[in-house]
Amino acid sequence: MNKLRTGAFHTGMILLSLLWLGPVLWVVLMSTRSFDDIAAHGVGSLPRSFTLDTYRQAWTDGGELRALINSTLVTVPSVVLSLGLSAMAAFALSRFRIPGRRTILLLMLAGNLLPPQILLIPVAKFSELTGLYDTLWALIAVQVGFGLGFYTFVLHGFMRDLPGEIQEAATIDGAGTAQIFTRVILPLTRPALAALGALSFTWIFNDLLWAITVLRTDDNMPVTPALLALQGQFVSSWNVIAAGTVIAAVPTVAVFLRFQRHFVSGLALGAVK
Amino acid sequence: MTATISTTSVTPTRRRRRSARLSPLLVAFVLVPFAVESVWVFWPALQGFWFSLTSWDGMSPPAYVGADNYVELAGDATFRGALVNTVIWLVLFGGLSVLGGFGMALILQKERRGVGFYRAALFTPVVFSLVVTALVWRVFYQPDGVADTLLRAVGLEQLIRPWLADPQTALYAVILPALWRQIGYVMVLFLAGLKAIDPALHEAARMDGANSWQRLRHVTIPQLRGINAVVLSIIVIDSLRSFDIVWSLTRGGPYHSSELLSTYMYSTAFQSLRLGYASAIAVVIFVLALAVILGYLVRAFREEA
């Protein structure tokens, strides 16, 4: 009876896992098929050819190289800046008796819970007004501004639970506020920072809505909108589109594999606190 | 989620902290991030409400028209369709991802052989962007794609149709990939919540003769109340925000059959350039999100009282 149950469990879960991984494997396989193969046998058939030329086409002709550079130029500074700024805010709000600190924290979190749709038009107009429109700076600024609330909230929860004695000891040793922040609290907050870093990297890297709101020129587009444009450019070249899709997924998959533990705990961080 | 802020503090500490609180550095630590968020979030949000009361093409200055946009919305069939679709989306996408995620978390919570792999498999799509997800599924829905090939293989040719181009199926054909990606995410949240439950509670219930269903009903679910609030907020906000997947797969078409409030808002704003009208749609999205979340919180508080 027990063996039967274990067997049923594994059979069911293997089928389910296939349902989840199958589409991904299919796209990877399709990216290595030749155009003629797909034209002759359809996208639903098994591969009968092998080529990597699709990747070259997506990479250079499809402009994915340019798009990946743009994505990196946006994502890295956005992650560093937003985590840096929210760590500062969380530090001050959690370790010192700032008047109205709870209201400030909740207000910042509420800002992050707003549906972005209400911000799109004003943000687009504001970036035009300041001359940032259609530059990567605009996207960085938006990503930092929009992420701050949540990161501050999570880091605050984490810093709040650090023992007060460490800070007292540092104060007695003559450390100033800045030193306590950089030498004592930040190092202790590293697990949370790693988790949020991995998470925000994928969020910002995967974003579509903000990119197409504050950017216009194709040359400025990060990977996600560029991938959509690739579809228009290679209308029925499903193998090239598949290759472009694989390329666009690689950076976030790499970050995920490298920071898997942090990534998963990051998803749960805001939830369990 | 209510948090007591004060750390354990004895009197001398408190005095020291109070003397430190006026340091300009600390004020800057709070004010700089707050100012950044104000410029890119708070101020635009207020402007959004104001724009919803104007008629504006983006070039000439916005003209105040009072509630005209909202009156027009009430008679706009596309808007009504998008509203209905958004509710369907909320119920199907939201409901099924919670049920699926919770179910998978229950099944996979116990550490046993293979569980790590299964969790990772369900979780994989969370890493992809919704645009990548959309393209993956596009292959499925293509004429002669994987879905059609499978249907033909089992002799159900008569069901074959242009899944994304048929107004009857477009919305559901978009929900499926969205679910595929969301279930793993919700599962992780619930797994974290389940792990936080004290096993002694289950032990005690078992001693009292509770079967597994009773334990689920009376121990697990009540213990998850905190996580439920978080999951609900995430689901509501994600549903109302949902844009990428629809935009990448159908752009709300054909004939607005898969239009959500978010896609309608976007195309009204940046393609039709009716910025005031689009702002009114954005306000509706905001009010809906607020209503559902507040409604839930009020109920949760009442239960606690």
Coordinates of C-alpha atoms in Angstrom, one line a residue:
Chain A
M1 CA 0.0 0.0 0.0
N2 CA 2.7 2.4 1.0
K3 CA 4.8 1.4 -2.0
L4 CA 1.8 2.0 -4.2
R5 CA 1.4 5.5 -2.9
T6 CA 5.0 6.4 -3.3
G7 CA 4.8 5.1 -6.9
A8 CA 1.8 7.1 -7.6
F9 CA 3.4 10.2 -6.1
H10 CA 6.5 9.9 -8.3
T11 CA 4.5 9.1 -11.4
G12 CA 2.3 12.0 -10.9
M13 CA 5.1 14.4 -10.1
I14 CA 7.2 13.3 -13.0
L15 CA 4.4 13.9 -15.4
L16 CA 3.8 17.3 -13.8
S17 CA 7.5 18.2 -14.0
L18 CA 7.4 17.3 -17.7
L19 CA 4.5 19.6 -18.2
W20 CA 6.5 22.3 -16.6
L21 CA 9.9 21.6 -18.2
G22 CA 8.7 20.3 -21.5
P23 CA 7.8 23.6 -23.1
V24 CA 11.2 25.0 -22.2
L25 CA 13.1 22.0 -23.6
W26 CA 11.0 22.2 -26.7
V27 CA 12.0 25.8 -27.4
V28 CA 15.7 24.9 -26.8
L29 CA 15.4 22.1 -29.3
M30 CA 13.6 24.3 -31.8
S31 CA 16.3 26.9 -31.6
T32 CA 18.7 24.4 -33.2
R33 CA 16.5 23.4 -36.1
S34 CA 17.0 24.7 -39.6
F35 CA 14.4 26.9 -41.3
D36 CA 13.7 24.3 -43.9
D37 CA 13.1 21.6 -41.3
I38 CA 10.5 23.7 -39.6
A39 CA 8.9 24.8 -42.8
A40 CA 8.6 21.2 -44.0
H41 CA 7.5 19.5 -40.8
G42 CA 5.9 22.3 -38.7
V43 CA 6.9 23.6 -35.2
G44 CA 5.2 20.7 -33.5
S45 CA 7.4 18.0 -35.0
L46 CA 10.6 16.6 -33.6
P47 CA 13.9 18.0 -34.9
R48 CA 15.4 16.5 -38.0
S49 CA 18.2 19.0 -38.4
F50 CA 20.8 20.8 -36.3
T51 CA 22.2 24.3 -36.6
L52 CA 23.5 27.1 -34.4
D53 CA 23.3 29.7 -37.1
T54 CA 20.0 30.8 -35.5
Y55 CA 21.9 32.1 -32.5
R56 CA 24.2 34.1 -34.7
Q57 CA 21.1 35.6 -36.5
A58 CA 19.4 36.5 -33.2
W59 CA 22.6 37.8 -31.7
T60 CA 23.8 40.1 -34.5
D61 CA 21.0 40.6 -37.1
G62 CA 18.3 40.5 -34.4
G63 CA 20.2 43.0 -32.3
E64 CA 20.2 40.9 -29.1
L65 CA 23.8 41.8 -28.4
R66 CA 22.9 45.5 -28.2
A67 CA 19.8 44.7 -26.2
L68 CA 21.8 42.6 -23.7
I69 CA 24.2 45.5 -23.2
N70 CA 21.3 47.9 -22.6
S71 CA 19.8 45.5 -20.1
T72 CA 23.0 45.2 -18.2
L73 CA 23.5 49.0 -18.2
V74 CA 20.1 49.4 -16.7
T75 CA 19.9 46.4 -14.4
V76 CA 23.2 46.6 -12.6
P77 CA 23.1 50.2 -11.5
S78 CA 19.4 49.9 -10.7
V79 CA 20.0 47.0 -8.4
V80 CA 23.0 48.6 -6.7
L81 CA 21.3 52.0 -6.3
S82 CA 17.9 50.8 -5.1
L83 CA 19.4 48.4 -2.6
G84 CA 21.9 51.0 -1.4
L85 CA 19.2 53.6 -0.9
S86 CA 16.8 51.3 0.7
A87 CA 19.5 49.9 3.1
M88 CA 20.1 53.5 4.2
A89 CA 16.4 54.2 4.8
A90 CA 15.9 50.8 6.5
F91 CA 18.9 51.4 8.7
A92 CA 17.8 54.8 9.9
L93 CA 14.2 53.7 10.4
S94 CA 14.9 50.4 12.2
R95 CA 17.9 51.4 14.4
F96 CA 17.0 54.9 15.5
R97 CA 14.0 56.6 16.9
I98 CA 13.2 58.7 13.9
P99 CA 9.9 60.5 14.5
G100 CA 7.0 59.1 12.4
R101 CA 9.2 56.1 11.4
R102 CA 6.3 53.7 11.1
T103 CA 4.2 56.0 8.9
I104 CA 7.2 56.6 6.7
L105 CA 7.9 52.9 6.3
L106 CA 4.2 52.1 5.5
L107 CA 4.0 55.0 3.1
M108 CA 7.0 53.7 1.2
L109 CA 5.6 50.2 1.1
A110 CA 2.2 51.5 -0.1
G111 CA 4.0 53.3 -2.9
N112 CA 5.3 50.0 -4.2
L113 CA 1.9 48.4 -4.0
L114 CA 0.3 51.0 -6.3
P115 CA -0.6 49.5 -9.7
P116 CA 2.1 50.9 -12.1
Q117 CA -0.6 51.9 -14.6
I118 CA -1.5 54.9 -12.6
L119 CA 2.1 56.1 -12.8
L120 CA 2.8 55.4 -16.5
I121 CA 1.5 58.6 -18.1
P122 CA 2.9 61.0 -15.4
V123 CA 6.3 59.2 -15.4
A124 CA 6.5 59.3 -19.2
K125 CA 5.6 63.0 -19.2
F126 CA 8.0 63.8 -16.3
S127 CA 10.9 62.0 -18.1
E128 CA 10.1 64.1 -21.2
L129 CA 10.1 67.2 -19.2
T130 CA 13.5 66.5 -17.6
G131 CA 15.0 65.4 -20.9
L132 CA 15.5 61.8 -19.7
Y133 CA 12.9 60.4 -22.1
D134 CA 14.3 57.7 -24.3
T135 CA 17.5 57.4 -22.3
L136 CA 18.6 54.5 -20.1
W137 CA 18.8 57.0 -17.3
A138 CA 15.0 57.3 -17.3
L139 CA 14.6 53.6 -16.9
I140 CA 17.2 53.4 -14.1
A141 CA 15.5 56.2 -12.3
V142 CA 12.1 54.6 -12.6
Q143 CA 13.3 51.2 -11.5
V144 CA 15.0 52.6 -8.5
G145 CA 12.0 54.8 -7.5
F146 CA 9.5 52.0 -7.9
G147 CA 11.5 49.3 -6.1
L148 CA 12.6 51.3 -3.0
G149 CA 9.4 50.8 -1.0
F150 CA 9.5 47.0 -1.0
Y151 CA 13.2 46.7 -0.5
T152 CA 13.1 49.2 2.4
F153 CA 10.3 47.2 4.0
V154 CA 12.1 43.9 3.8
L155 CA 15.5 45.2 4.9
H156 CA 13.8 47.1 7.8
G157 CA 12.3 43.8 9.0
F158 CA 15.7 42.2 8.8
M159 CA 17.7 45.0 10.5
R160 CA 15.1 45.4 13.2
D161 CA 15.9 41.9 14.5
L162 CA 19.6 42.4 14.7
P163 CA 20.7 42.6 18.4
G164 CA 21.0 46.1 19.8
E165 CA 24.1 45.2 21.8
I166 CA 26.4 45.1 18.7
Q167 CA 25.4 48.6 17.8
E168 CA 25.9 49.7 21.4
A169 CA 29.4 48.2 21.6
A170 CA 30.3 49.9 18.4
T171 CA 29.0 53.2 19.7
I172 CA 31.0 52.9 22.9
D173 CA 34.1 52.2 20.8
G174 CA 33.5 55.5 19.2
A175 CA 32.0 54.5 15.9
G176 CA 29.8 57.2 14.2
T177 CA 26.5 56.6 12.5
A178 CA 28.1 56.1 9.1
Q179 CA 30.6 53.5 10.5
I180 CA 27.9 51.6 12.3
F181 CA 26.0 51.4 9.1
T182 CA 28.9 50.3 6.8
R183 CA 31.0 48.3 9.2
V184 CA 28.4 46.7 11.5
I185 CA 24.8 46.6 10.2
L186 CA 25.4 46.2 6.4
P187 CA 27.7 43.1 6.8
L188 CA 25.1 41.5 9.1
T189 CA 22.4 42.2 6.5
R190 CA 24.2 40.4 3.8
P191 CA 21.8 37.4 3.5
A192 CA 18.9 39.7 3.0
L193 CA 20.8 41.9 0.6
A194 CA 21.9 38.8 -1.5
A195 CA 18.3 37.6 -1.6
L196 CA 16.9 40.9 -2.7
G197 CA 19.7 41.4 -5.1
A198 CA 19.0 38.1 -6.9
L199 CA 15.3 38.8 -6.9
S200 CA 15.5 42.5 -8.1
F201 CA 18.0 41.5 -10.8
T202 CA 15.4 39.2 -12.4
W203 CA 12.6 41.7 -11.9
I204 CA 14.4 44.6 -13.5
F205 CA 16.0 42.5 -16.2
N206 CA 12.6 40.9 -17.1
D207 CA 10.6 44.2 -17.1
L208 CA 8.7 45.1 -20.2
L209 CA 6.1 47.8 -19.2
W210 CA 8.5 50.5 -17.9
A211 CA 10.9 50.0 -20.8
I212 CA 8.3 50.5 -23.4
T213 CA 6.9 53.5 -21.5
V214 CA 10.1 55.6 -21.1
L215 CA 12.0 54.3 -24.2
R216 CA 11.3 54.7 -27.8
T217 CA 14.3 54.0 -30.0
D218 CA 15.0 50.4 -30.8
D219 CA 18.7 50.9 -30.1
N220 CA 17.9 51.7 -26.5
M221 CA 15.6 48.8 -25.8
P222 CA 16.6 46.2 -23.2
V223 CA 16.2 42.5 -23.9
T224 CA 12.6 42.0 -23.1
P225 CA 11.1 44.5 -25.6
A226 CA 13.9 43.6 -28.1
L227 CA 12.7 40.0 -28.0
L228 CA 9.2 41.2 -28.9
A229 CA 10.6 43.2 -31.8
L230 CA 12.6 40.1 -32.9
Q231 CA 9.3 38.4 -33.5
G232 CA 8.2 41.1 -35.9
Q233 CA 11.5 41.0 -37.7
F234 CA 11.7 37.2 -38.1
V235 CA 8.0 36.6 -38.6
S236 CA 7.9 32.9 -39.4
S237 CA 11.5 32.0 -38.6
W238 CA 10.5 30.2 -35.4
N239 CA 14.0 28.8 -35.0
V240 CA 15.6 32.3 -34.8
I241 CA 12.8 33.5 -32.4
A242 CA 13.5 30.5 -30.2
A243 CA 17.2 31.2 -30.2
G244 CA 16.5 34.8 -29.3
T245 CA 14.2 33.5 -26.5
V246 CA 17.0 31.3 -25.1
I247 CA 19.5 34.1 -25.2
A248 CA 17.1 36.4 -23.4
A249 CA 16.5 33.8 -20.7
V250 CA 20.2 33.0 -20.1
P251 CA 21.2 35.9 -17.8
T252 CA 18.3 35.4 -15.3
V253 CA 18.7 31.6 -15.4
A254 CA 22.5 32.1 -14.6
V255 CA 21.7 34.5 -11.7
F256 CA 19.1 32.0 -10.5
L257 CA 21.5 29.0 -10.6
R258 CA 24.3 31.0 -8.9
F259 CA 22.1 32.5 -6.2
Q260 CA 19.4 29.8 -6.1
R261 CA 19.3 29.6 -2.3
H262 CA 19.1 33.4 -1.9
F263 CA 16.6 33.7 -4.7
V264 CA 14.1 31.3 -3.2
S265 CA 14.5 32.7 0.3
G266 CA 14.1 36.2 -1.2
L267 CA 10.7 35.3 -2.6
A268 CA 9.6 34.3 0.8
L269 CA 11.3 37.1 2.7
G270 CA 8.6 39.7 2.3
A271 CA 6.0 37.0 3.0
V272 CA 7.0 35.5 6.3
K273 CA 8.2 38.6 8.0
Chain B
M1 CA 2.0 42.2 9.5
T2 CA 1.7 44.7 12.3
A3 CA 5.2 45.0 13.6
T4 CA 6.3 46.3 17.0
I5 CA 9.3 48.4 16.1
S6 CA 11.1 49.0 19.4
T7 CA 14.1 46.8 19.9
T8 CA 14.9 45.7 23.4
S9 CA 16.1 48.9 24.9
V10 CA 17.3 49.7 28.4
T11 CA 17.2 53.3 29.4
P12 CA 20.8 54.3 28.6
T13 CA 20.5 53.0 25.1
R14 CA 17.4 54.9 24.6
R15 CA 19.1 58.1 25.7
R16 CA 22.0 57.5 23.4
R17 CA 19.7 56.8 20.5
R18 CA 17.6 59.9 21.1
S19 CA 20.7 62.1 21.1
A20 CA 21.7 60.5 17.8
R21 CA 18.4 61.0 16.1
L22 CA 18.9 64.5 15.0
S23 CA 22.2 63.8 13.2
P24 CA 21.9 65.3 9.7
L25 CA 23.3 62.1 8.3
L26 CA 20.4 60.0 9.6
V27 CA 17.9 62.6 8.3
A28 CA 19.5 62.3 4.9
F29 CA 19.4 58.5 5.1
V30 CA 15.6 58.7 5.3
L31 CA 15.0 61.8 3.2
V32 CA 17.1 60.9 0.1
P33 CA 15.3 57.6 -0.6
F34 CA 12.0 59.1 0.3
A35 CA 12.6 62.0 -2.0
V36 CA 13.5 59.6 -4.9
E37 CA 10.3 57.6 -4.3
S38 CA 8.3 60.8 -4.1
V39 CA 9.6 62.0 -7.5
W40 CA 9.0 58.7 -9.3
V41 CA 6.0 57.3 -7.4
F42 CA 4.0 59.6 -5.0
W43 CA 4.0 62.7 -7.1
P44 CA 3.2 60.8 -10.4
A45 CA 0.4 59.0 -8.6
L46 CA -1.2 62.2 -7.5
Q47 CA -0.8 63.6 -11.0
G48 CA -2.5 60.4 -12.4
F49 CA -5.7 61.3 -10.4
W50 CA -5.6 64.8 -11.7
F51 CA -5.0 63.8 -15.4
S52 CA -8.1 61.5 -15.1
L53 CA -10.2 64.7 -14.8
T54 CA -8.7 66.2 -18.0
S55 CA -8.9 65.7 -21.7
W56 CA -5.3 65.5 -23.0
D57 CA -3.5 64.5 -26.2
G58 CA -0.1 64.8 -24.7
M59 CA 0.9 67.9 -26.8
S60 CA -1.4 70.7 -25.8
P61 CA -1.9 71.4 -22.1
P62 CA -4.5 69.1 -20.4
A63 CA -8.0 70.6 -20.3
Y64 CA -10.1 70.1 -17.2
V65 CA -13.3 68.2 -18.0
G66 CA -14.5 67.1 -14.6
A67 CA -16.0 63.6 -14.5
D68 CA -16.5 63.4 -18.3
N69 CA -13.9 60.6 -18.7
Y70 CA -15.7 58.5 -16.1
V71 CA -19.1 59.1 -17.7
E72 CA -17.6 58.0 -21.0
L73 CA -16.1 54.9 -19.4
A74 CA -19.5 53.9 -18.2
G75 CA -20.8 53.7 -21.7
D76 CA -17.6 52.3 -23.3
A77 CA -18.3 48.7 -24.4
T78 CA -14.5 47.9 -24.8
F79 CA -14.0 49.1 -21.3
R80 CA -16.8 46.9 -20.0
G81 CA -15.3 44.0 -21.8
A82 CA -11.9 44.6 -20.4
L83 CA -13.4 44.9 -16.9
V84 CA -15.2 41.6 -17.3
N85 CA -12.0 40.0 -18.6
T86 CA -10.1 41.4 -15.7
V87 CA -12.5 39.9 -13.3
I88 CA -12.3 36.6 -15.1
W89 CA -8.5 36.9 -14.9
L90 CA -8.6 37.7 -11.2
V91 CA -10.8 34.7 -10.5
L92 CA -9.2 32.1 -12.9
F93 CA -5.6 33.2 -12.8
G94 CA -5.7 34.3 -9.1
G95 CA -7.9 31.5 -7.9
L96 CA -6.2 28.7 -9.7
S97 CA -2.7 29.8 -9.0
V98 CA -3.5 29.9 -5.2
L99 CA -5.2 26.5 -5.4
G100 CA -2.4 25.0 -7.5
G101 CA 0.4 26.6 -5.5
F102 CA -1.1 25.6 -2.2
G103 CA -1.8 22.1 -3.4
M104 CA 1.7 21.7 -4.7
A105 CA 3.1 23.1 -1.5
L106 CA 1.1 20.6 0.5
I107 CA 2.3 17.7 -1.7
L108 CA 5.9 18.8 -1.8
Q109 CA 6.3 20.0 1.8
K110 CA 7.7 16.8 3.2
E111 CA 11.4 16.3 2.5
R112 CA 11.7 13.0 0.6
R113 CA 13.6 11.6 -2.3
G114 CA 13.0 13.6 -5.5
V115 CA 11.2 16.5 -3.9
G116 CA 14.0 19.0 -4.6
F117 CA 13.8 18.2 -8.3
Y118 CA 10.0 18.5 -8.5
R119 CA 10.1 21.8 -6.6
A120 CA 12.8 23.1 -9.0
A121 CA 10.8 22.0 -12.0
L122 CA 7.7 23.8 -11.0
F123 CA 9.7 26.8 -10.0
T124 CA 11.8 27.1 -13.2
P125 CA 9.4 29.4 -15.2
V126 CA 9.4 31.9 -12.4
V127 CA 12.9 32.8 -13.5
F128 CA 11.8 33.7 -17.0
S129 CA 10.3 36.9 -18.0
L130 CA 6.7 36.9 -19.1
V131 CA 7.8 37.8 -22.6
V132 CA 10.0 34.7 -22.7
T133 CA 7.1 32.7 -21.3
A134 CA 4.8 34.1 -24.0
L135 CA 7.2 33.0 -26.8
V136 CA 7.6 29.6 -25.3
W137 CA 3.8 29.1 -25.4
R138 CA 3.4 30.7 -28.8
V139 CA 5.1 27.6 -30.1
F140 CA 2.4 25.6 -28.5
Y141 CA -0.4 27.5 -30.0
Q142 CA 0.9 27.8 -33.5
P143 CA -1.1 26.2 -36.3
D144 CA 0.6 22.8 -36.5
G145 CA 2.3 23.6 -33.2
V146 CA 2.6 21.3 -30.2
A147 CA -1.0 21.7 -29.0
D148 CA -2.4 20.8 -32.4
T149 CA 0.1 17.9 -32.9
L150 CA -1.0 16.5 -29.5
L151 CA -4.7 16.8 -30.3
R152 CA -4.2 15.1 -33.6
A153 CA -2.2 12.3 -31.9
V154 CA -5.1 11.5 -29.6
G155 CA -7.7 11.9 -32.4
L156 CA -9.3 15.2 -31.3
E157 CA -8.7 17.1 -34.6
Q158 CA -12.1 18.6 -34.4
L159 CA -11.0 20.7 -31.4
I160 CA -8.1 22.3 -33.3
R161 CA -8.4 26.0 -33.8
P162 CA -6.2 29.2 -34.0
W163 CA -6.0 29.4 -30.2
L164 CA -4.7 32.9 -29.9
A165 CA -6.7 34.3 -32.9
D166 CA -10.1 32.9 -32.0
P167 CA -12.0 35.4 -29.8
Q168 CA -13.6 32.4 -28.0
T169 CA -10.3 31.1 -26.8
A170 CA -7.8 33.9 -26.8
L171 CA -8.3 35.0 -23.2
Y172 CA -8.0 31.4 -21.8
A173 CA -5.0 30.7 -24.1
V174 CA -3.3 33.6 -22.4
I175 CA -4.3 32.7 -18.9
L176 CA -2.7 29.2 -19.2
P177 CA 0.9 30.4 -19.6
A178 CA 0.4 33.0 -16.9
L179 CA -0.7 30.2 -14.6
W180 CA 2.2 28.0 -15.6
R181 CA 4.5 30.7 -14.4
Q182 CA 2.7 31.8 -11.3
I183 CA 2.0 28.4 -9.6
G184 CA 5.6 27.8 -8.8
Y185 CA 5.9 31.3 -7.2
V186 CA 2.8 30.9 -5.1
M187 CA 4.1 27.4 -4.1
V188 CA 7.3 28.9 -2.7
L189 CA 5.4 31.4 -0.6
F190 CA 3.2 28.6 0.8
L191 CA 6.2 26.3 1.4
A192 CA 7.8 29.1 3.5
G193 CA 4.6 29.5 5.4
L194 CA 4.2 25.8 6.0
K195 CA 7.7 25.5 7.3
A196 CA 7.0 28.1 9.9
I197 CA 4.2 26.1 11.5
D198 CA 5.2 24.5 14.7
P199 CA 5.1 20.7 14.2
A200 CA 3.9 20.2 17.8
L201 CA 0.5 21.6 16.7
H202 CA 0.1 18.8 14.2
E203 CA 1.3 16.3 16.7
A204 CA -1.2 17.4 19.3
A205 CA -4.1 17.3 16.7
R206 CA -3.0 13.8 15.7
M207 CA -3.1 12.7 19.3
D208 CA -6.6 14.0 19.6
G209 CA -7.6 11.8 16.7
A210 CA -7.8 14.4 13.9
N211 CA -7.5 12.9 10.4
S212 CA -5.3 14.6 7.8
W213 CA -8.3 16.6 6.4
Q214 CA -9.2 17.9 9.8
R215 CA -5.6 18.8 10.5
L216 CA -5.5 20.7 7.2
R217 CA -8.8 22.4 8.0
H218 CA -8.2 23.3 11.6
V219 CA -4.4 23.5 12.0
T220 CA -2.7 24.3 8.8
I221 CA -5.1 26.8 7.2
P222 CA -5.6 28.9 10.3
Q223 CA -1.8 28.9 10.9
L224 CA -1.3 30.3 7.4
R225 CA -3.4 33.4 8.0
G226 CA -0.4 35.7 7.7
I227 CA 0.8 34.2 4.5
N228 CA -2.7 34.2 3.1
A229 CA -2.9 37.9 3.4
V230 CA 0.4 38.3 1.6
V231 CA -0.5 35.8 -1.2
L232 CA -3.8 37.5 -1.7
S233 CA -2.3 41.0 -2.0
I234 CA 0.3 39.6 -4.4
I235 CA -2.3 37.9 -6.5
V236 CA -4.7 40.8 -6.7
I237 CA -1.9 43.2 -7.6
D238 CA -0.4 40.8 -10.1
S239 CA -3.7 40.2 -11.7
L240 CA -4.5 43.8 -12.1
R241 CA -1.0 44.6 -13.2
S242 CA -0.9 41.7 -15.7
F243 CA 0.2 43.2 -18.9
D244 CA 3.4 41.6 -20.3
I245 CA 1.9 38.2 -21.1
V246 CA -1.2 39.6 -22.8
W247 CA 0.8 42.2 -24.7
S248 CA 3.3 39.7 -25.9
L249 CA 0.7 37.1 -27.0
T250 CA -2.3 39.0 -28.3
R251 CA -2.1 42.8 -27.5
G252 CA -5.6 42.4 -26.2
G253 CA -7.0 41.1 -29.4
P254 CA -8.6 39.7 -31.5
Y255 CA -11.4 42.3 -31.3
H256 CA -10.5 43.1 -27.7
S257 CA -11.5 39.5 -26.7
S258 CA -8.4 39.2 -24.4
E259 CA -8.3 42.9 -23.5
L260 CA -7.5 43.6 -19.8
L261 CA -7.9 46.9 -18.1
S262 CA -4.1 47.2 -18.1
T263 CA -3.7 46.6 -21.8
Y264 CA -6.6 48.8 -22.6
M265 CA -5.1 51.5 -20.5
Y266 CA -1.7 51.2 -22.2
S267 CA -3.1 51.3 -25.8
T268 CA -5.4 54.2 -25.0
A269 CA -2.5 56.2 -23.6
F270 CA 0.3 55.4 -25.9
Q271 CA -1.3 54.4 -29.1
S272 CA -4.6 56.4 -29.2
L273 CA -2.9 59.2 -27.2
R274 CA -6.0 59.8 -25.1
L275 CA -4.0 60.4 -21.9
G276 CA -6.8 61.8 -19.8
Y277 CA -9.1 58.9 -20.6
A278 CA -6.3 56.4 -20.0
S279 CA -5.7 58.0 -16.7
A280 CA -9.3 57.4 -15.7
I281 CA -8.9 53.7 -16.6
A282 CA -5.7 53.6 -14.4
V283 CA -7.7 55.1 -11.5
V284 CA -10.3 52.3 -11.9
I285 CA -7.5 49.8 -11.7
F286 CA -6.2 51.5 -8.6
V287 CA -9.6 51.6 -6.9
L288 CA -10.2 47.9 -7.7
A289 CA -6.9 46.9 -6.2
L290 CA -7.6 49.0 -3.1
A291 CA -11.1 47.6 -2.7
V292 CA -10.1 44.0 -2.8
I293 CA -7.2 44.4 -0.5
L294 CA -9.0 46.6 2.0
G295 CA -12.0 44.3 1.8
Y296 CA -9.9 41.4 2.8
L297 CA -8.0 43.2 5.5
V298 CA -11.2 44.4 7.1
R299 CA -12.5 40.8 7.2
A300 CA -9.3 39.5 8.5
F301 CA -9.3 42.1 11.3
R302 CA -12.9 41.3 12.2
E303 CA -12.1 37.6 12.5
E304 CA -9.3 38.4 14.9
A305 CA -11.4 40.6 17.1

